[in-house]
PDB file of C-alpha atoms in Angstrom:
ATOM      1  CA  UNK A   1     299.014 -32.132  67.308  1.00 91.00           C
ATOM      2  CA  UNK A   2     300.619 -35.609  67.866  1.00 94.00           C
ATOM      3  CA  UNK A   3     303.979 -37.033  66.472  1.00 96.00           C
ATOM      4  CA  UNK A   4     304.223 -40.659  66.192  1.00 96.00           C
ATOM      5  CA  UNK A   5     308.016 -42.284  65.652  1.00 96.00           C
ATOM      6  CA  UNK A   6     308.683 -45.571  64.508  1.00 96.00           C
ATOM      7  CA  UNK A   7     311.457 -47.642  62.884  1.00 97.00           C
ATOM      8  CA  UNK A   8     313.543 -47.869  66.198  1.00 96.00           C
ATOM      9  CA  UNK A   9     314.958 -51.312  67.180  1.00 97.00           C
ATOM     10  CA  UNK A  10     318.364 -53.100  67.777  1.00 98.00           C
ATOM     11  CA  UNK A  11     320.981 -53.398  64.779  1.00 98.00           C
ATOM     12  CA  UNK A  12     324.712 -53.961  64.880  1.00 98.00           C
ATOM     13  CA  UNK A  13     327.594 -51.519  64.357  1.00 98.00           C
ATOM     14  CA  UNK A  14     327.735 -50.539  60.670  1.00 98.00           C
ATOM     15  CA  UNK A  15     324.338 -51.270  59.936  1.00 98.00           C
ATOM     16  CA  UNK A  16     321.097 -49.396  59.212  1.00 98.00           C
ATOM     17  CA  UNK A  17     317.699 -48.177  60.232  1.00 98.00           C
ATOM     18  CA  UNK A  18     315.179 -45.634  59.328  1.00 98.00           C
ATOM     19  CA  UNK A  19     313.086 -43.853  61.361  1.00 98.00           C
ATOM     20  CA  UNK A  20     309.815 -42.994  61.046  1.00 97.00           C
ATOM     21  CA  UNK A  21     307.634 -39.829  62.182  1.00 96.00           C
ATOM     22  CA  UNK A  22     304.057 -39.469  61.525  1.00 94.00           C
ATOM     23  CA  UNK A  23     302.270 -36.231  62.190  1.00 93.00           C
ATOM     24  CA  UNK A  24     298.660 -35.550  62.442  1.00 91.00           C
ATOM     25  CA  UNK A  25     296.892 -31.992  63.454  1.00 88.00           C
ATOM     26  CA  UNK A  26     299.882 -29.810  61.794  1.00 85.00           C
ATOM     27  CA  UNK A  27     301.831 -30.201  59.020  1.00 83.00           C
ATOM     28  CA  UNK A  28     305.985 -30.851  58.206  1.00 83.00           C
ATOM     29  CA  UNK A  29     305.208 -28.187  55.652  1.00 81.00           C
ATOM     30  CA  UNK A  30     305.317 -25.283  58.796  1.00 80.00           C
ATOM     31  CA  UNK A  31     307.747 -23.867  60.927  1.00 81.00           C
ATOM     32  CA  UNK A  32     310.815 -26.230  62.030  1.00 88.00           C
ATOM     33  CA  UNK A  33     310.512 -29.713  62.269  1.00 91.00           C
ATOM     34  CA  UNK A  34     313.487 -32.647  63.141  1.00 95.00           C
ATOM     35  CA  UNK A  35     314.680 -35.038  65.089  1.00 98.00           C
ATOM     36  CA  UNK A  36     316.618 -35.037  68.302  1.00 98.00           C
ATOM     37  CA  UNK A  37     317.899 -37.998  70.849  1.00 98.00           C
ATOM     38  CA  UNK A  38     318.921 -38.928  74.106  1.00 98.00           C
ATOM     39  CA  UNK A  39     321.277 -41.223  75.406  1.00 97.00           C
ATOM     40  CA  UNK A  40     321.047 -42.528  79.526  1.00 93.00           C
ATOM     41  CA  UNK A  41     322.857 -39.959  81.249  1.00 95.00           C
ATOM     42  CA  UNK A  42     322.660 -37.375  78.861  1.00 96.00           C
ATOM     43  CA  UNK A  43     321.004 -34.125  77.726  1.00 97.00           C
ATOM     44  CA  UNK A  44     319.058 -34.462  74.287  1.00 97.00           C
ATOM     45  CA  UNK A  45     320.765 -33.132  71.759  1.00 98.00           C
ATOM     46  CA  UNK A  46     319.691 -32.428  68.538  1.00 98.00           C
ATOM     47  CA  UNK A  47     320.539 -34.783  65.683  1.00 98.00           C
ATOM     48  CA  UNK A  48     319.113 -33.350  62.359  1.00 98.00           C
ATOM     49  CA  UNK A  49     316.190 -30.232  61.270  1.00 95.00           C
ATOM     50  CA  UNK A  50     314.342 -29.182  58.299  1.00 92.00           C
ATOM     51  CA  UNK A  51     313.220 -26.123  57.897  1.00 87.00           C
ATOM     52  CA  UNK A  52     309.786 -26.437  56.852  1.00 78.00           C
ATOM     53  CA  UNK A  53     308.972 -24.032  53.988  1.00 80.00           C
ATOM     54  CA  UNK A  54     312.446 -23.612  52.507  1.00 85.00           C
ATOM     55  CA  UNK A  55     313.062 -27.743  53.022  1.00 87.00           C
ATOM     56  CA  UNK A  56     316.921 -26.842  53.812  1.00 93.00           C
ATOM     57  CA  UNK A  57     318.635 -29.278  56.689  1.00 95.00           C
ATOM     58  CA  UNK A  58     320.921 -29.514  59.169  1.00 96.00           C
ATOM     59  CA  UNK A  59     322.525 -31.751  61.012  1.00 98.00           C
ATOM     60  CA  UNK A  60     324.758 -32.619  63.944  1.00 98.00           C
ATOM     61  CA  UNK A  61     328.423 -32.738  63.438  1.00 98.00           C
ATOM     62  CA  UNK A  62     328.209 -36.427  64.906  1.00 98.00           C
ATOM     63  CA  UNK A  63     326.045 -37.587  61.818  1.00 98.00           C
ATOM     64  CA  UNK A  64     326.812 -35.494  58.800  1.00 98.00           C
ATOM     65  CA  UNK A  65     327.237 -37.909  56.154  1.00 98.00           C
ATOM     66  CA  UNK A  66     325.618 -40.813  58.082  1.00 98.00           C
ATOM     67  CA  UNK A  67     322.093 -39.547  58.525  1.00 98.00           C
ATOM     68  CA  UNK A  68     319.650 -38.090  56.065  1.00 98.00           C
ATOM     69  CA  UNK A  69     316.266 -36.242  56.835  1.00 96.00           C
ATOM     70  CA  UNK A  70     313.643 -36.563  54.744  1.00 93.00           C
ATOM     71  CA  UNK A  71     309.701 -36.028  54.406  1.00 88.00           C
ATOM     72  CA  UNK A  72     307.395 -36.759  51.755  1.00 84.00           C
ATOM     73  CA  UNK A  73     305.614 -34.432  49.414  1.00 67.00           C
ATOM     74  CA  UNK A  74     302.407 -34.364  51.769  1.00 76.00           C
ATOM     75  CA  UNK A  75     304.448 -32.801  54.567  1.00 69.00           C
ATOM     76  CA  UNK A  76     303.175 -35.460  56.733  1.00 89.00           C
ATOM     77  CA  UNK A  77     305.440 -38.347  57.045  1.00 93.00           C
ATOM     78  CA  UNK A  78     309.412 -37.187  58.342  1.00 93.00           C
ATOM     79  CA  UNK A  79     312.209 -39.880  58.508  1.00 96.00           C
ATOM     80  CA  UNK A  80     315.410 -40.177  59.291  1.00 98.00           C
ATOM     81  CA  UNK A  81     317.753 -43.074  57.753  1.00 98.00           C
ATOM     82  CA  UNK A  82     320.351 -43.904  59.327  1.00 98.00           C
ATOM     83  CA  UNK A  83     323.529 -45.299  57.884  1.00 98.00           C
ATOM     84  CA  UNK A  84     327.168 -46.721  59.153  1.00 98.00           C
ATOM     85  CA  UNK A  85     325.446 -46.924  62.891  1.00 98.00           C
ATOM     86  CA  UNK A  86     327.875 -46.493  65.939  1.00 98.00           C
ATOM     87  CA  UNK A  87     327.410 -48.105  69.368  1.00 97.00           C
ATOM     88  CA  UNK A  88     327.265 -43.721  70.349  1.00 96.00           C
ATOM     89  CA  UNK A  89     323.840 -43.503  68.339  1.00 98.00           C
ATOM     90  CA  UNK A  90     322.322 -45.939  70.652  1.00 98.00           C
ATOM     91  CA  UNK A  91     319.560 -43.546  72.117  1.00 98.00           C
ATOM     92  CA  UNK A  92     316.211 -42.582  72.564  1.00 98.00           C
ATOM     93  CA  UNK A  93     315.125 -40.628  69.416  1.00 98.00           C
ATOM     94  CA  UNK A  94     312.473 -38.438  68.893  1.00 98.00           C
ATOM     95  CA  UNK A  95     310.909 -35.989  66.357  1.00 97.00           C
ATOM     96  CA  UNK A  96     309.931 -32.633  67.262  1.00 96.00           C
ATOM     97  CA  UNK A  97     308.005 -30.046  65.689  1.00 93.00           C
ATOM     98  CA  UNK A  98     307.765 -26.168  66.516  1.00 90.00           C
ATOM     99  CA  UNK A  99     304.903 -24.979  64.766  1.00 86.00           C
ATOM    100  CA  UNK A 100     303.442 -21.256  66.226  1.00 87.00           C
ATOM    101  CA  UNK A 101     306.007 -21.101  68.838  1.00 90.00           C
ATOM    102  CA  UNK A 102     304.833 -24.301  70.537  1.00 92.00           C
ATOM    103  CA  UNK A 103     306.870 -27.348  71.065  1.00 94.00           C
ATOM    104  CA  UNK A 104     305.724 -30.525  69.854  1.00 95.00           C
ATOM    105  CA  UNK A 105     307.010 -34.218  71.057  1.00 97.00           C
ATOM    106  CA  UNK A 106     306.611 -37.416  69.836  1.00 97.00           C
ATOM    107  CA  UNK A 107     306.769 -40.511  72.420  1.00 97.00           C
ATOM    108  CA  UNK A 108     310.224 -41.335  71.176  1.00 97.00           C
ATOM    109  CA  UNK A 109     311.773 -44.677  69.491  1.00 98.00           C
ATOM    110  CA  UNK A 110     314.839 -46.385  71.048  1.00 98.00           C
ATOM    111  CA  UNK A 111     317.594 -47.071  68.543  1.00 98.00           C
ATOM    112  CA  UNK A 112     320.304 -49.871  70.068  1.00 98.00           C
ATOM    113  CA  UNK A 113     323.535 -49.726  68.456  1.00 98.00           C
ATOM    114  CA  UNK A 114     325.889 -53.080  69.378  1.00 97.00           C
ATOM    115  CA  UNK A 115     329.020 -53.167  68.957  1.00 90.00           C
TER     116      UNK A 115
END
């Protein structure tokens, strides 16, 4: 299994950016799949999930109504868009998969906030 992000970069406060996660070797179709981040200094935290057969989501309190999860019919493409940025979203983001009760990491995409 392998998880490939993209989309990271640097954008100002208030602007945008969508993430990209590619899968190959499993499918966004099975068991829970999402994205999580980390910030210098800090545990990684969860950001936003899918559940993969149901296609329900979640997300953290610090992005509801900012970010939106999304994958394409395929079930192999996951993304994340990002909206009304804050210099507290600058982090390290990855997408995650648990598929089989195995864990699943991509290489992770930094996401640069200014302010």
């Amino acid at each position: 299994v392998q998880l490939v992000e993209s989309g990271g970069g640097l954008v100002q406060a208030g602007g945008s950016l969508r993430l990209s996660c590619a899968a190959s070797g499993t499918s966004f179709s099975l068991g829970l799949v999402g994205w999580y981040r980390q910030a210098p200094g800090k545990q990684r935290e969860v950001v936003a999930g899918v559940t993969g057969v149901t296609g329900s989501t979640t997300y953290a309190d610090s992005v509801k109504g900012r970010f939106t999860v999304s994958r394409t019919n395929d079930k192999n493409l996951m993304y994340l868009q990002m909206n009304s940025l804050k210099a507290d979203d600058t982090a390290v983001y990855y997408c995650h998969t648990l598929v089989f009760g195995k864990d699943y990491w991509g290489q992770g995409t930094q996401v640069t906030v200014s302010s």
